[in-house]
JSON list of C-alpha atoms in Angstrom, two decimals:
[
{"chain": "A", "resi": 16, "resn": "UNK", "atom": "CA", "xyz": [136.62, -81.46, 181.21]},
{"chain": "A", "resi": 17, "resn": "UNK", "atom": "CA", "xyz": [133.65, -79.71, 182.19]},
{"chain": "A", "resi": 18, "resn": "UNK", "atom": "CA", "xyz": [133.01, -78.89, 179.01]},
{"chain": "A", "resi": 19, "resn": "UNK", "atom": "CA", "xyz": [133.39, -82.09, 177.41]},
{"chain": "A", "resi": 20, "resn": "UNK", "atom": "CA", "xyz": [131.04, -83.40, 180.28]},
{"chain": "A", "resi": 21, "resn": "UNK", "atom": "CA", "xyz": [128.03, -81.20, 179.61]},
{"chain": "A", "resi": 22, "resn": "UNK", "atom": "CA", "xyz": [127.93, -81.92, 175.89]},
{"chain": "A", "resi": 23, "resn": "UNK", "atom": "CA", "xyz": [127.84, -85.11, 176.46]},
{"chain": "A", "resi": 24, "resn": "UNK", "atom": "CA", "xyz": [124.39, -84.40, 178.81]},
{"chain": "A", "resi": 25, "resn": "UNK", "atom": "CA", "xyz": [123.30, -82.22, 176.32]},
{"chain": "A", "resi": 26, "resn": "UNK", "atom": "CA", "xyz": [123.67, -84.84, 173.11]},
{"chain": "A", "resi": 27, "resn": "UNK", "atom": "CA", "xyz": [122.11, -87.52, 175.16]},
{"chain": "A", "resi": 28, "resn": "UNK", "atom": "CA", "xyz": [119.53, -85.12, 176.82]},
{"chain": "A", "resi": 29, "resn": "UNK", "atom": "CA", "xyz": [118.68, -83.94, 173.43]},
{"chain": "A", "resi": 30, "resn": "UNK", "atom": "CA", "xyz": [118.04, -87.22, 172.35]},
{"chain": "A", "resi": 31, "resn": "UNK", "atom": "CA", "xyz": [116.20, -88.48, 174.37]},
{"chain": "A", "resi": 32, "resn": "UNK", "atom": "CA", "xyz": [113.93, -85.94, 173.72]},
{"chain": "A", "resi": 33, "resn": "UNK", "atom": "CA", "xyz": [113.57, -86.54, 170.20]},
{"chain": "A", "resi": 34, "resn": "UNK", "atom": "CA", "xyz": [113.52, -89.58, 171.12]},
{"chain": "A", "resi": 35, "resn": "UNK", "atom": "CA", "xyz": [110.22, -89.33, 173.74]},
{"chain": "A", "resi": 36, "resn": "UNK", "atom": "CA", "xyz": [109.08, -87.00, 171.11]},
{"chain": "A", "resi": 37, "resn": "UNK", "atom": "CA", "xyz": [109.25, -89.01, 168.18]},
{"chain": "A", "resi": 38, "resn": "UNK", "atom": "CA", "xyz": [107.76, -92.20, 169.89]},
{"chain": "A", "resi": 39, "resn": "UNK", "atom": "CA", "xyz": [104.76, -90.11, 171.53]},
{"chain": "A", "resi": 40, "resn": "UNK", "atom": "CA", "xyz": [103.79, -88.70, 168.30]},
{"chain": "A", "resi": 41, "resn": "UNK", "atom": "CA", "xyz": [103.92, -91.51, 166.05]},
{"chain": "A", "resi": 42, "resn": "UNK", "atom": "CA", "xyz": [101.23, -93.35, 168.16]},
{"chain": "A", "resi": 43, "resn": "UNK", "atom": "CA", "xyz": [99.35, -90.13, 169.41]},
{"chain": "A", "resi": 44, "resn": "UNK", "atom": "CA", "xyz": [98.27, -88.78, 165.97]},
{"chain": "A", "resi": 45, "resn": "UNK", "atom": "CA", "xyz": [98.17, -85.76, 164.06]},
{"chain": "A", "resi": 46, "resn": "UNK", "atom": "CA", "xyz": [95.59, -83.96, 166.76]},
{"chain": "A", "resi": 47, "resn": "UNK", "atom": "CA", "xyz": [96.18, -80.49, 168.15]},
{"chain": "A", "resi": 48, "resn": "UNK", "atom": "CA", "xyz": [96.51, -82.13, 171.75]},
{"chain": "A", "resi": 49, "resn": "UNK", "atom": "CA", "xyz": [99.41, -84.71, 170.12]},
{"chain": "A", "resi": 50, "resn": "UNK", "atom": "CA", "xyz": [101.31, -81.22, 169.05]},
{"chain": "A", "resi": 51, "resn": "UNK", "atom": "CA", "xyz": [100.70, -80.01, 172.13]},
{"chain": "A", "resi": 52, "resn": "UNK", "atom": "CA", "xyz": [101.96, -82.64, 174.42]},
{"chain": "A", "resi": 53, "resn": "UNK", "atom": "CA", "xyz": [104.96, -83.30, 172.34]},
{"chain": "A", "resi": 54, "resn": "UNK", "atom": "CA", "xyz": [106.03, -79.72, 172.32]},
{"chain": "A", "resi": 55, "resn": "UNK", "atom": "CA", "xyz": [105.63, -79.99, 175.90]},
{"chain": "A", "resi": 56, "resn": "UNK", "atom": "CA", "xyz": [108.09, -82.99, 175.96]},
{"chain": "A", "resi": 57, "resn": "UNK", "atom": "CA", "xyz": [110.28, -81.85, 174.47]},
{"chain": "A", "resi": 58, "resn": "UNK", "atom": "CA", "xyz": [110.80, -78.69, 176.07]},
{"chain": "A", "resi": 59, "resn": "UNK", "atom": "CA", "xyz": [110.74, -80.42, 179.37]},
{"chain": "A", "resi": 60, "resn": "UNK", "atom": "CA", "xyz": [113.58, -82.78, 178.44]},
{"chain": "A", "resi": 61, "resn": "UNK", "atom": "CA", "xyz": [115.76, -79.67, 177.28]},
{"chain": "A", "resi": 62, "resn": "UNK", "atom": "CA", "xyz": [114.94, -77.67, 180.17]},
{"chain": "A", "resi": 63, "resn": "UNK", "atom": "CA", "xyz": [115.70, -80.68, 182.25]},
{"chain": "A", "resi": 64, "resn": "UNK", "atom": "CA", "xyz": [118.98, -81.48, 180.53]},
{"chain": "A", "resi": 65, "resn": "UNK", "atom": "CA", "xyz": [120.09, -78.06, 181.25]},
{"chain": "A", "resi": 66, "resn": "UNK", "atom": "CA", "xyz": [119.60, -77.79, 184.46]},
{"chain": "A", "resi": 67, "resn": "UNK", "atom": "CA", "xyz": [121.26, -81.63, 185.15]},
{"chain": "A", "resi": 68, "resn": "UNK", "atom": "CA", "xyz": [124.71, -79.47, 183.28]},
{"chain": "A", "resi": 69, "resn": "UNK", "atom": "CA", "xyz": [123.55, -76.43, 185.90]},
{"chain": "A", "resi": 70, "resn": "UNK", "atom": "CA", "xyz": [123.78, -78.82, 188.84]},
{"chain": "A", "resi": 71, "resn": "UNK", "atom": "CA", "xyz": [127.36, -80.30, 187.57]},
{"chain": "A", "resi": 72, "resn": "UNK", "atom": "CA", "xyz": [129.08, -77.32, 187.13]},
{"chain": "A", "resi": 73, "resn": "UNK", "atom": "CA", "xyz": [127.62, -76.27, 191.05]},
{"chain": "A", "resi": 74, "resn": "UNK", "atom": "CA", "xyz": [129.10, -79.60, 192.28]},
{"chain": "A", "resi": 75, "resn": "UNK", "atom": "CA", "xyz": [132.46, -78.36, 190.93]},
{"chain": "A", "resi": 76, "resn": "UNK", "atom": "CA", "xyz": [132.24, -75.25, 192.42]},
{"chain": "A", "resi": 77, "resn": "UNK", "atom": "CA", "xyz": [130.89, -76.01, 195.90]},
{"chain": "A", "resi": 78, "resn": "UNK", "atom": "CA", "xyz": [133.39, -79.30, 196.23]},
{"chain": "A", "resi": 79, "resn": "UNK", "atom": "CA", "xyz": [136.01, -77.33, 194.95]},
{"chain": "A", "resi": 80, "resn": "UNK", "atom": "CA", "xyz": [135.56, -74.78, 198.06]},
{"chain": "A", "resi": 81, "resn": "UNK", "atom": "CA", "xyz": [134.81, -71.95, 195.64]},
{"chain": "A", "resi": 82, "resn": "UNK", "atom": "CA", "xyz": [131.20, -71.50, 197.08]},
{"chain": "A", "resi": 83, "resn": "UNK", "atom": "CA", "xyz": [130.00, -71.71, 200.79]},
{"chain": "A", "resi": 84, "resn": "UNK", "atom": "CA", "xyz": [126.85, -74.34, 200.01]},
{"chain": "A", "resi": 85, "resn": "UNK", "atom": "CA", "xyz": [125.31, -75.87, 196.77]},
{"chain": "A", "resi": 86, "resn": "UNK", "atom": "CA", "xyz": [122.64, -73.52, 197.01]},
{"chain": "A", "resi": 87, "resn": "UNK", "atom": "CA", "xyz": [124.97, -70.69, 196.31]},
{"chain": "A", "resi": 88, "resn": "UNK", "atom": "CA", "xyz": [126.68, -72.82, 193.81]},
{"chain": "A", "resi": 89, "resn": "UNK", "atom": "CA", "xyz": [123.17, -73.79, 192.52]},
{"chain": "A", "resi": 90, "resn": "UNK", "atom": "CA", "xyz": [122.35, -70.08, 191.82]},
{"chain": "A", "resi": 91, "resn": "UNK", "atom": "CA", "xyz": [125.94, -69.01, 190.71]},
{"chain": "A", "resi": 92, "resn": "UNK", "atom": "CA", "xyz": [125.66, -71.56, 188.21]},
{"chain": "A", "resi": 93, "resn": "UNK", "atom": "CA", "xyz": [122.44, -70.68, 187.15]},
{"chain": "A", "resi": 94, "resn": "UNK", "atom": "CA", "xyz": [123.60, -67.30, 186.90]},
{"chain": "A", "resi": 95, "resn": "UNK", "atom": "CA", "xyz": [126.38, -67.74, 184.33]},
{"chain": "A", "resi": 96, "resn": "UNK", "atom": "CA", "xyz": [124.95, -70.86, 182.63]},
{"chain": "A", "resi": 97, "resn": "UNK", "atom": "CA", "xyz": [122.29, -68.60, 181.68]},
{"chain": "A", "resi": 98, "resn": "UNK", "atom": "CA", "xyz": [125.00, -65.49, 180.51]},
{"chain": "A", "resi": 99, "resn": "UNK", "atom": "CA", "xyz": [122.84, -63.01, 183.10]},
{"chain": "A", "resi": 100, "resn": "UNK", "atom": "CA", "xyz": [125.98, -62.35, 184.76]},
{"chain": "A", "resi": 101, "resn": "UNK", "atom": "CA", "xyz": [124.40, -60.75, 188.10]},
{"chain": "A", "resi": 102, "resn": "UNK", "atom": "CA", "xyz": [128.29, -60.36, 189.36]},
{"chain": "A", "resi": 103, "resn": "UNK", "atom": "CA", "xyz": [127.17, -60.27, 192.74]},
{"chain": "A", "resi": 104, "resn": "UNK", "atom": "CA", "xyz": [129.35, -63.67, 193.47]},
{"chain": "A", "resi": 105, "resn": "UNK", "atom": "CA", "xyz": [132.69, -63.72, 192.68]},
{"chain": "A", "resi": 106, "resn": "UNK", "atom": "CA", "xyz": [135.17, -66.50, 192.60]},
{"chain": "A", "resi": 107, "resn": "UNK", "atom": "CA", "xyz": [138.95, -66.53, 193.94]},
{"chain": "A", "resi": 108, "resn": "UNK", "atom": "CA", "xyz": [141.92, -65.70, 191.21]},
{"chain": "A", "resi": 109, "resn": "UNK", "atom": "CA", "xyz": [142.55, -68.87, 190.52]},
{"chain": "A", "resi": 110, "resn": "UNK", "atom": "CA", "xyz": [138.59, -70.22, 189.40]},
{"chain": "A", "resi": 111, "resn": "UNK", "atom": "CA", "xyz": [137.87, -66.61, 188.04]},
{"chain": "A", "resi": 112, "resn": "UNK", "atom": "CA", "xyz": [137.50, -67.99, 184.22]},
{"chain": "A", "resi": 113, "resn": "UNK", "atom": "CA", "xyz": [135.03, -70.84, 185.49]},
{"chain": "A", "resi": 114, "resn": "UNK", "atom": "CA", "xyz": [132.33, -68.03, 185.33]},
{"chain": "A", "resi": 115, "resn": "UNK", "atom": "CA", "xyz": [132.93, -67.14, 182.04]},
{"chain": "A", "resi": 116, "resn": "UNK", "atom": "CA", "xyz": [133.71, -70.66, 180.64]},
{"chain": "A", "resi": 117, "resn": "UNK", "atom": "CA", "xyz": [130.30, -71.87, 181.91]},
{"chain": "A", "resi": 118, "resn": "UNK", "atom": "CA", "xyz": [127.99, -69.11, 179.98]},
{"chain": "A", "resi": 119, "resn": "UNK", "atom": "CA", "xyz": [130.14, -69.62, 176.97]},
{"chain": "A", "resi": 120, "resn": "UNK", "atom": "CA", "xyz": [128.76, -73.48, 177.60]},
{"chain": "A", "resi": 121, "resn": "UNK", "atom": "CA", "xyz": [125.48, -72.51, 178.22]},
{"chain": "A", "resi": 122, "resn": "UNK", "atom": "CA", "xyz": [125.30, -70.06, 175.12]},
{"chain": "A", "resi": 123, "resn": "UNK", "atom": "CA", "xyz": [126.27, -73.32, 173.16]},
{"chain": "A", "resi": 124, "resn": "UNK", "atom": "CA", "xyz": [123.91, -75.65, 175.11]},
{"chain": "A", "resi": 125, "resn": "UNK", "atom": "CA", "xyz": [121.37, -73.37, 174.46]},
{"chain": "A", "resi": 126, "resn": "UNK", "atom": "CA", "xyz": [121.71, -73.17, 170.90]},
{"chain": "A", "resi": 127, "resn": "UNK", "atom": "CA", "xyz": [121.84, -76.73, 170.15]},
{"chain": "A", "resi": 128, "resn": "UNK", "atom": "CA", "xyz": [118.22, -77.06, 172.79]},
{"chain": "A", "resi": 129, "resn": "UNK", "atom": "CA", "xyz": [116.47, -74.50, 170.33]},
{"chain": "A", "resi": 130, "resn": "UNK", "atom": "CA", "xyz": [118.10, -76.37, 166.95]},
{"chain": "A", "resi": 131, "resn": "UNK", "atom": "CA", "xyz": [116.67, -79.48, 168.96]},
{"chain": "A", "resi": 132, "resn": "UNK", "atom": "CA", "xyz": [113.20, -77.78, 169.47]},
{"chain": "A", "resi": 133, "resn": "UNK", "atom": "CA", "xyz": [113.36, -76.59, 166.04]},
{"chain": "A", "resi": 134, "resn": "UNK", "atom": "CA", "xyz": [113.75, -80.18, 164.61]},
{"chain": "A", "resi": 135, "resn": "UNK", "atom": "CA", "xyz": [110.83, -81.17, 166.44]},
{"chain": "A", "resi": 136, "resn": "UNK", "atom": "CA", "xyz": [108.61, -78.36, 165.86]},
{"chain": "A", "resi": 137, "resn": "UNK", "atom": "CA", "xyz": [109.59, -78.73, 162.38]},
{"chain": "A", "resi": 138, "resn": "UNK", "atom": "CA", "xyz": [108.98, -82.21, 161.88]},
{"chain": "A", "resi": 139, "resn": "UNK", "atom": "CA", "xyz": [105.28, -81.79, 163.61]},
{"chain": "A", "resi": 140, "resn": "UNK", "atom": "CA", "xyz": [104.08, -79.05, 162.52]},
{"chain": "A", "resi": 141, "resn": "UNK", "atom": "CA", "xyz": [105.26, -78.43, 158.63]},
{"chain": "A", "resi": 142, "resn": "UNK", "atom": "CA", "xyz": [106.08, -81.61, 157.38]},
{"chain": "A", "resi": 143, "resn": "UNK", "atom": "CA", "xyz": [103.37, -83.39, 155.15]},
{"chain": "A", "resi": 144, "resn": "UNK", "atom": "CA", "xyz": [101.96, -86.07, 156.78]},
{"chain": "A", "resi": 145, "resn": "UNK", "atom": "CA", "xyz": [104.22, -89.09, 155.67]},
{"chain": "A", "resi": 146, "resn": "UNK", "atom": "CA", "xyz": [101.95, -92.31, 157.21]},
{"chain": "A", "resi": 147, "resn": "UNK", "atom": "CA", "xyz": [102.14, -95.85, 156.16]}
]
C-alpha cells in the first residue's frame, strides 16, 4: 500500500508543479529570469514531493518498531529511496524487503520527476513561442 500511496504524492506532486510552473510562466514572460525561476519551481516541487514519499515510508518504519527514532528512519529512508544502499541499517526478517521495495519506488519516482522536468524544460525552452 505503500506503493500505491507514494504514487499518488508523486502524480499530485508532479502536478502541481506543472501546474505552479505553467501559471508562473504564462504571466512572467519569455525572459531569461522567467526560465530561470520556473526551472527553479519546478525542481523544488519534485524535490519536495520526494522527500514528503521519504518521510512516509520513515513513519512506517519507525511506528512499525523497525527503527529506534524517525531520524534513523528519516535517513534509512533516504538511504534506499535514493538506491545508495549504505547497508549500514538493517531491518528484522520479517521487514527485510521494505528496503528494497522502497528504492525500487524511488527509482520509479525518480523517473517520472525527470519526465516531469523534462516536460517543463521542454515546453520553455524549445517550443516556439505560441502567444495569443
Amino acid at each position: 500500500s505503500m506503493l500505491v500511496i507514494c504514487s499518488l504524492v508523486q502524480v499530485f506532486g508532479s502536478v502541481w508543479a506543472v501546474t505552479l510552473a505553467n501559471r508562473f510562466y504564462k504571466r512572467a514572460g519569455n525572459s531569461i529570469w522567467a526560465k530561470t525561476i520556473t526551472v527553479a519551481i519546478t525542481t523544488t516541487m519534485l524535490m519536495l514531493t520526494a522527500i514528503v514519499q521519504v518521510a512516509l515510508w520513515a513513519v512506517l518504519l519507525n511506528q512499525s518498531g523497525q527503527l529506534p527514532d524517525f531520524t534513523t528512519a528519516f535517513y534509512f529512508s533516504s538511504v534506499n529511496f535514493s538506491t545508495l544502499g549504505y547497508g549500514d541499517i538493517m531491518l528484522t526478517d520479517t521487514w527485510r524487503l521494505a528496503g528494497p521495495q522502497e528504492a525500487l519506488n524511488g527509482m520509479l519516482m525518480f523517473g517520472v520527476s525527470g519526465a516531469t522536468a523534462y516536460a517543463v524544460f521542454n515546453r520553455i525552452f524549445f517550443e516556439k513561442e505560441t502567444r495569443r
